[in-house]
């Protein structure tokens, strides 16, 4: 019996070892679980890996997803599928969230993808001596209390889900978003609520960009809309123009969220559309 920490994931090789027991497996990352499982069964003998968690403590959604993934992916060469699933659990599944580790969490997965694509285009243009493409405009930050992801039971293939996330991250116009919605419904059937929310959030981002809005977040039970250079605008005129459903302060436009989810979603779209009109008037 060898009692050890996770140090053995670095490459311990005992071909005769055929049983692995991991305590509190819910505290490990998916790549760690995969590497630990690979420490047994390295010879010709059938091996077993047991991953335990404390039964009196409920698992987080992420921990449950990690354990389910390691239990499902048992075939040879499963590393690629596990890596895709790990990316999705930690960040790609939440298109505008900050769960992904490293630099991606600082900018969001969608903006990271767009920045990477722009960097590749600029590098190719440099090598060919062509005119460099313009830099991306700074994308608004959207953080709304909505579940936004592609459910595995709607698109079972993890690689395909990741490709869909990447495509949606590149959508810039309402027309493109509507076309994506039609394609999803045609390929996979009726769209579930999490994808409706995801498409709605993409529409909000497109509207916010046109309305000169830098961020839309929730705070103290309200929706906070940060308008660029708001201090230089006539806030009294803006308040009258937007109506009584919002409150214009020195730093942001505030909208109540004490309505149903559908009602405040519709109201937010209307406010952003009116902000576009106000900006054009200005």
mmCIF file with all atom_site columns, C-alpha atoms in Angstrom, residues 223 239-248 253-257 267-268 270-271:
data_model
loop_
_atom_site.group_PDB
_atom_site.id
_atom_site.type_symbol
_atom_site.label_atom_id
_atom_site.label_alt_id
_atom_site.label_comp_id
_atom_site.label_asym_id
_atom_site.label_entity_id
_atom_site.label_seq_id
_atom_site.pdbx_PDB_ins_code
_atom_site.Cartn_x
_atom_site.Cartn_y
_atom_site.Cartn_z
_atom_site.occupancy
_atom_site.B_iso_or_equiv
_atom_site.pdbx_formal_charge
_atom_site.auth_seq_id
_atom_site.auth_comp_id
_atom_site.auth_asym_id
_atom_site.auth_atom_id
_atom_site.pdbx_PDB_model_num
ATOM 1  C CA . UNK A 1 223 ? -29.808 46.460 -13.105 1.00 0.00 ? 223 UNK A CA 1
ATOM 2  C CA . UNK A 1 239 ? -34.039 61.027 -17.508 1.00 0.00 ? 239 UNK A CA 1
ATOM 3  C CA . UNK A 1 240 ? -36.965 62.628 -19.315 1.00 0.00 ? 240 UNK A CA 1
ATOM 4  C CA . UNK A 1 241 ? -36.085 60.837 -22.540 1.00 0.00 ? 241 UNK A CA 1
ATOM 5  C CA . UNK A 1 242 ? -35.818 57.370 -20.939 1.00 0.00 ? 242 UNK A CA 1
ATOM 6  C CA . UNK A 1 243 ? -38.906 57.732 -18.762 1.00 0.00 ? 243 UNK A CA 1
ATOM 7  C CA . UNK A 1 244 ? -39.850 56.850 -15.201 1.00 0.00 ? 244 UNK A CA 1
ATOM 8  C CA . UNK A 1 245 ? -38.908 53.172 -15.496 1.00 0.00 ? 245 UNK A CA 1
ATOM 9  C CA . UNK A 1 246 ? -35.245 54.076 -14.907 1.00 0.00 ? 246 UNK A CA 1
ATOM 10 C CA . UNK A 1 247 ? -33.199 56.359 -12.679 1.00 0.00 ? 247 UNK A CA 1
ATOM 11 C CA . UNK A 1 248 ? -30.251 58.284 -14.090 1.00 0.00 ? 248 UNK A CA 1
ATOM 12 C CA . UNK A 1 253 ? -28.599 54.298 -15.436 1.00 0.00 ? 253 UNK A CA 1
ATOM 13 C CA . UNK A 1 254 ? -30.479 52.153 -12.926 1.00 0.00 ? 254 UNK A CA 1
ATOM 14 C CA . UNK A 1 255 ? -33.424 49.898 -13.732 1.00 0.00 ? 255 UNK A CA 1
ATOM 15 C CA . UNK A 1 256 ? -35.539 48.030 -11.182 1.00 0.00 ? 256 UNK A CA 1
ATOM 16 C CA . UNK A 1 257 ? -35.525 44.245 -11.293 1.00 0.00 ? 257 UNK A CA 1
ATOM 17 C CA . UNK A 1 267 ? -37.645 46.451 -20.402 1.00 0.00 ? 267 UNK A CA 1
ATOM 18 C CA . UNK A 1 268 ? -33.839 46.233 -20.655 1.00 0.00 ? 268 UNK A CA 1
ATOM 19 C CA . UNK A 1 270 ? -36.296 48.928 -24.611 1.00 0.00 ? 270 UNK A CA 1
ATOM 20 C CA . UNK A 1 271 ? -33.966 51.019 -22.441 1.00 0.00 ? 271 UNK A CA 1
#
